[in-house]
């Protein structure tokens, strides 16, 4: 508010520094969330694949009806 009232450039620099920090933190959080979602999706498909292949009766059922 000091910049708007008095034209104090030091307070403007402090404000822009805070905004830069805000966007940097949230940018990193978005990148981490995106990476984690990819890792969880890949792990889910791997576990799903391992679960299907470990059920021989289900595989025999599908082989029988081909």
mmCIF file of N, CA and C in Angstrom:
data_model
loop_
_atom_site.group_PDB
_atom_site.id
_atom_site.type_symbol
_atom_site.label_atom_id
_atom_site.label_comp_id
_atom_site.label_asym_id
_atom_site.label_seq_id
_atom_site.Cartn_x
_atom_site.Cartn_y
_atom_site.Cartn_z
ATOM 1 N N UNK A 1 0.806 -1.193 0.000
ATOM 2 C CA UNK A 1 0.000 0.000 0.000
ATOM 3 C C UNK A 1 0.854 1.264 0.000
ATOM 4 N N UNK A 2 2.076 1.158 0.497
ATOM 5 C CA UNK A 2 2.923 2.339 0.529
ATOM 6 C C UNK A 2 3.245 2.834 -0.875
ATOM 7 N N UNK A 3 3.367 1.896 -1.834
ATOM 8 C CA UNK A 3 3.671 2.331 -3.194
ATOM 9 C C UNK A 3 2.501 3.123 -3.771
ATOM 10 N N UNK A 4 1.291 2.644 -3.542
ATOM 11 C CA UNK A 4 0.122 3.344 -4.078
ATOM 12 C C UNK A 4 -0.066 4.707 -3.411
ATOM 13 N N UNK A 5 0.248 4.783 -2.125
ATOM 14 C CA UNK A 5 0.059 6.037 -1.399
ATOM 15 C C UNK A 5 1.198 7.023 -1.624
ATOM 16 N N UNK A 6 2.441 6.509 -1.533
ATOM 17 C CA UNK A 6 3.603 7.407 -1.516
ATOM 18 C C UNK A 6 4.526 7.244 -2.710
ATOM 19 N N UNK A 7 4.332 6.199 -3.527
ATOM 20 C CA UNK A 7 5.248 5.968 -4.641
ATOM 21 C C UNK A 7 6.562 5.363 -4.185
ATOM 22 N N UNK A 8 6.559 4.601 -3.073
ATOM 23 C CA UNK A 8 7.762 3.995 -2.510
ATOM 24 C C UNK A 8 8.125 2.734 -3.306
ATOM 25 N N UNK A 9 9.218 2.818 -4.069
ATOM 26 C CA UNK A 9 9.620 1.702 -4.912
ATOM 27 C C UNK A 9 10.118 0.507 -4.104
ATOM 28 N N UNK A 10 10.623 0.701 -2.911
ATOM 29 C CA UNK A 10 11.091 -0.406 -2.079
ATOM 30 C C UNK A 10 9.925 -1.321 -1.706
ATOM 31 N N UNK A 11 8.785 -0.738 -1.383
ATOM 32 C CA UNK A 11 7.625 -1.572 -1.048
ATOM 33 C C UNK A 11 7.096 -2.296 -2.285
ATOM 34 N N UNK A 12 7.230 -1.683 -3.454
ATOM 35 C CA UNK A 12 6.817 -2.343 -4.687
ATOM 36 C C UNK A 12 7.715 -3.546 -4.972
ATOM 37 N N UNK A 13 9.019 -3.398 -4.753
ATOM 38 C CA UNK A 13 9.938 -4.518 -4.946
ATOM 39 C C UNK A 13 9.642 -5.643 -3.973
ATOM 40 N N UNK A 14 9.297 -5.302 -2.747
ATOM 41 C CA UNK A 14 8.940 -6.332 -1.768
ATOM 42 C C UNK A 14 7.685 -7.084 -2.169
ATOM 43 N N UNK A 15 6.719 -6.362 -2.702
ATOM 44 C CA UNK A 15 5.470 -6.981 -3.145
ATOM 45 C C UNK A 15 5.709 -7.906 -4.332
ATOM 46 N N UNK A 16 6.486 -7.448 -5.296
ATOM 47 C CA UNK A 16 6.750 -8.294 -6.455
ATOM 48 C C UNK A 16 7.589 -9.508 -6.071
ATOM 49 N N UNK A 17 8.447 -9.366 -5.071
ATOM 50 C CA UNK A 17 9.209 -10.515 -4.576
ATOM 51 C C UNK A 17 8.297 -11.549 -3.951
ATOM 52 N N UNK A 18 7.288 -11.081 -3.224
ATOM 53 C CA UNK A 18 6.325 -12.006 -2.617
ATOM 54 C C UNK A 18 5.494 -12.708 -3.689
ATOM 55 N N UNK A 19 5.116 -11.976 -4.718
ATOM 56 C CA UNK A 19 4.341 -12.581 -5.801
ATOM 57 C C UNK A 19 5.186 -13.612 -6.543
ATOM 58 N N UNK A 20 6.469 -13.300 -6.757
ATOM 59 C CA UNK A 20 7.367 -14.243 -7.418
ATOM 60 C C UNK A 20 7.484 -15.521 -6.601
ATOM 61 N N UNK A 21 7.623 -15.384 -5.286
ATOM 62 C CA UNK A 21 7.712 -16.547 -4.410
ATOM 63 C C UNK A 21 6.432 -17.373 -4.484
ATOM 64 N N UNK A 22 5.284 -16.711 -4.475
ATOM 65 C CA UNK A 22 3.991 -17.389 -4.555
ATOM 66 C C UNK A 22 3.901 -18.237 -5.817
ATOM 67 N N UNK A 23 4.207 -17.639 -6.967
ATOM 68 C CA UNK A 23 4.097 -18.376 -8.217
ATOM 69 C C UNK A 23 5.154 -19.464 -8.331
ATOM 70 N N UNK A 24 6.327 -19.243 -7.777
ATOM 71 C CA UNK A 24 7.358 -20.276 -7.803
ATOM 72 C C UNK A 24 6.931 -21.483 -6.983
ATOM 73 N N UNK A 25 6.426 -21.253 -5.790
ATOM 74 C CA UNK A 25 5.995 -22.359 -4.923
ATOM 75 C C UNK A 25 4.859 -23.134 -5.580
ATOM 76 N N UNK A 26 3.864 -22.443 -6.080
ATOM 77 C CA UNK A 26 2.744 -23.140 -6.689
ATOM 78 C C UNK A 26 3.107 -23.795 -8.012
ATOM 79 N N UNK A 27 4.050 -23.255 -8.728
ATOM 80 C CA UNK A 27 4.531 -23.906 -9.944
ATOM 81 C C UNK A 27 5.224 -25.219 -9.629
ATOM 82 N N UNK A 28 6.065 -25.210 -8.597
ATOM 83 C CA UNK A 28 6.739 -26.441 -8.178
ATOM 84 C C UNK A 28 5.721 -27.459 -7.680
ATOM 85 N N UNK A 29 4.730 -27.012 -6.933
ATOM 86 C CA UNK A 29 3.697 -27.935 -6.446
ATOM 87 C C UNK A 29 2.911 -28.561 -7.593
ATOM 88 N N UNK A 30 2.627 -27.803 -8.621
ATOM 89 C CA UNK A 30 1.910 -28.347 -9.773
ATOM 90 C C UNK A 30 2.762 -29.380 -10.499
ATOM 91 N N UNK A 31 4.055 -29.102 -10.650
ATOM 92 C CA UNK A 31 4.952 -30.058 -11.305
ATOM 93 C C UNK A 31 5.050 -31.344 -10.487
ATOM 94 N N UNK A 32 5.177 -31.226 -9.173
ATOM 95 C CA UNK A 32 5.256 -32.410 -8.301
ATOM 96 C C UNK A 32 3.957 -33.201 -8.363
ATOM 97 N N UNK A 33 2.818 -32.528 -8.337
ATOM 98 C CA UNK A 33 1.531 -33.218 -8.404
ATOM 99 C C UNK A 33 1.374 -33.943 -9.742
ATOM 100 N N UNK A 34 1.801 -33.326 -10.812
ATOM 101 C CA UNK A 34 1.719 -33.954 -12.132
ATOM 102 C C UNK A 34 2.609 -35.193 -12.191
ATOM 103 N N UNK A 35 3.826 -35.087 -11.667
ATOM 104 C CA UNK A 35 4.741 -36.232 -11.660
ATOM 105 C C UNK A 35 4.186 -37.367 -10.800
ATOM 106 N N UNK A 36 3.637 -37.038 -9.644
ATOM 107 C CA UNK A 36 3.066 -38.065 -8.783
ATOM 108 C C UNK A 36 1.861 -38.740 -9.432
ATOM 109 N N UNK A 37 1.065 -37.978 -10.143
ATOM 110 C CA UNK A 37 -0.090 -38.593 -10.806
ATOM 111 C C UNK A 37 0.360 -39.566 -11.890
ATOM 112 N N UNK A 38 1.429 -39.233 -12.597
ATOM 113 C CA UNK A 38 1.954 -40.152 -13.608
ATOM 114 C C UNK A 38 2.508 -41.409 -12.947
ATOM 115 N N UNK A 39 3.249 -41.244 -11.857
ATOM 116 C CA UNK A 39 3.821 -42.391 -11.153
ATOM 117 C C UNK A 39 2.720 -43.294 -10.611
ATOM 118 N N UNK A 40 1.694 -42.712 -10.024
ATOM 119 C CA UNK A 40 0.596 -43.510 -9.471
ATOM 120 C C UNK A 40 -0.162 -44.230 -10.583
ATOM 121 N N UNK A 41 -0.362 -43.579 -11.714
ATOM 122 C CA UNK A 41 -1.056 -44.216 -12.833
ATOM 123 C C UNK A 41 -0.262 -45.395 -13.365
ATOM 124 N N UNK A 42 1.039 -45.225 -13.532
ATOM 125 C CA UNK A 42 1.884 -46.327 -14.005
ATOM 126 C C UNK A 42 1.887 -47.462 -12.990
ATOM 127 N N UNK A 43 2.020 -47.141 -11.713
ATOM 128 C CA UNK A 43 2.009 -48.177 -10.674
ATOM 129 C C UNK A 43 0.672 -48.908 -10.655
ATOM 130 N N UNK A 44 -0.425 -48.186 -10.857
ATOM 131 C CA UNK A 44 -1.736 -48.813 -10.869
ATOM 132 C C UNK A 44 -1.850 -49.813 -12.016
ATOM 133 N N UNK A 45 -1.370 -49.426 -13.203
ATOM 134 C CA UNK A 45 -1.426 -50.346 -14.332
ATOM 135 C C UNK A 45 -0.513 -51.547 -14.122
ATOM 136 N N UNK A 46 0.642 -51.342 -13.518
ATOM 137 C CA UNK A 46 1.546 -52.463 -13.241
ATOM 138 C C UNK A 46 0.892 -53.423 -12.256
ATOM 139 N N UNK A 47 0.338 -52.895 -11.186
ATOM 140 C CA UNK A 47 -0.315 -53.758 -10.199
ATOM 141 C C UNK A 47 -1.544 -54.441 -10.792
ATOM 142 N N UNK A 48 -2.267 -53.751 -11.624
ATOM 143 C CA UNK A 48 -3.415 -54.366 -12.289
ATOM 144 C C UNK A 48 -2.956 -55.502 -13.195
ATOM 145 N N UNK A 49 -1.889 -55.276 -13.933
ATOM 146 C CA UNK A 49 -1.357 -56.315 -14.803
ATOM 147 C C UNK A 49 -0.849 -57.515 -14.030
ATOM 148 N N UNK A 50 -0.162 -57.271 -12.935
ATOM 149 C CA UNK A 50 0.327 -58.373 -12.113
ATOM 150 C C UNK A 50 -0.833 -59.135 -11.484
ATOM 151 N N UNK A 51 -1.874 -58.448 -11.121
ATOM 152 C CA UNK A 51 -3.032 -59.114 -10.536
ATOM 153 C C UNK A 51 -3.756 -59.994 -11.534
ATOM 154 N N UNK A 52 -3.880 -59.559 -12.770
ATOM 155 C CA UNK A 52 -4.565 -60.349 -13.786
ATOM 156 C C UNK A 52 -3.741 -61.577 -14.148
ATOM 157 N N UNK A 53 -2.434 -61.405 -14.259
ATOM 158 C CA UNK A 53 -1.601 -62.529 -14.654
ATOM 159 C C UNK A 53 -1.388 -63.529 -13.527
ATOM 160 N N UNK A 54 -1.700 -63.167 -12.321
ATOM 161 C CA UNK A 54 -1.531 -64.109 -11.219
ATOM 162 C C UNK A 54 -2.799 -64.911 -10.958
ATOM 163 N N UNK A 55 -3.816 -64.713 -11.774
ATOM 164 C CA UNK A 55 -5.059 -65.471 -11.624
ATOM 165 C C UNK A 55 -5.162 -66.477 -12.773
ATOM 166 N N UNK A 56 -4.625 -67.681 -12.600
ATOM 167 C CA UNK A 56 -4.641 -68.639 -13.714
ATOM 168 C C UNK A 56 -6.047 -69.086 -14.082
ATOM 169 N N UNK A 57 -6.945 -69.154 -13.135
ATOM 170 C CA UNK A 57 -8.294 -69.599 -13.477
ATOM 171 C C UNK A 57 -8.978 -68.589 -14.392
ATOM 172 N N UNK A 58 -8.741 -67.320 -14.189
ATOM 173 C CA UNK A 58 -9.316 -66.298 -15.052
ATOM 174 C C UNK A 58 -8.715 -66.382 -16.448
ATOM 175 N N UNK A 59 -7.407 -66.593 -16.523
ATOM 176 C CA UNK A 59 -6.770 -66.727 -17.831
ATOM 177 C C UNK A 59 -7.258 -67.980 -18.549
ATOM 178 N N UNK A 60 -7.438 -69.088 -17.825
ATOM 179 C CA UNK A 60 -7.972 -70.298 -18.441
ATOM 180 C C UNK A 60 -9.387 -70.075 -18.951
ATOM 181 N N UNK A 61 -10.156 -69.305 -18.224
ATOM 182 C CA UNK A 61 -11.517 -68.994 -18.637
ATOM 183 C C UNK A 61 -11.507 -68.251 -19.977
ATOM 184 N N UNK A 62 -10.615 -67.270 -20.107
ATOM 185 C CA UNK A 62 -10.552 -66.516 -21.354
ATOM 186 C C UNK A 62 -9.981 -67.357 -22.497
ATOM 187 N N UNK A 63 -9.043 -68.251 -22.206
ATOM 188 C CA UNK A 63 -8.480 -69.105 -23.251
ATOM 189 C C UNK A 63 -9.534 -70.098 -23.762
ATOM 190 N N UNK A 64 -10.394 -70.536 -22.872
ATOM 191 C CA UNK A 64 -11.405 -71.515 -23.228
ATOM 192 C C UNK A 64 -12.460 -70.930 -24.173
ATOM 193 N N UNK A 65 -12.777 -69.649 -24.009
ATOM 194 C CA UNK A 65 -13.830 -69.024 -24.806
ATOM 195 C C UNK A 65 -13.306 -68.223 -25.998
ATOM 196 N N UNK A 66 -12.086 -68.451 -26.403
ATOM 197 C CA UNK A 66 -11.561 -67.751 -27.577
ATOM 198 C C UNK A 66 -12.032 -68.344 -28.845
#
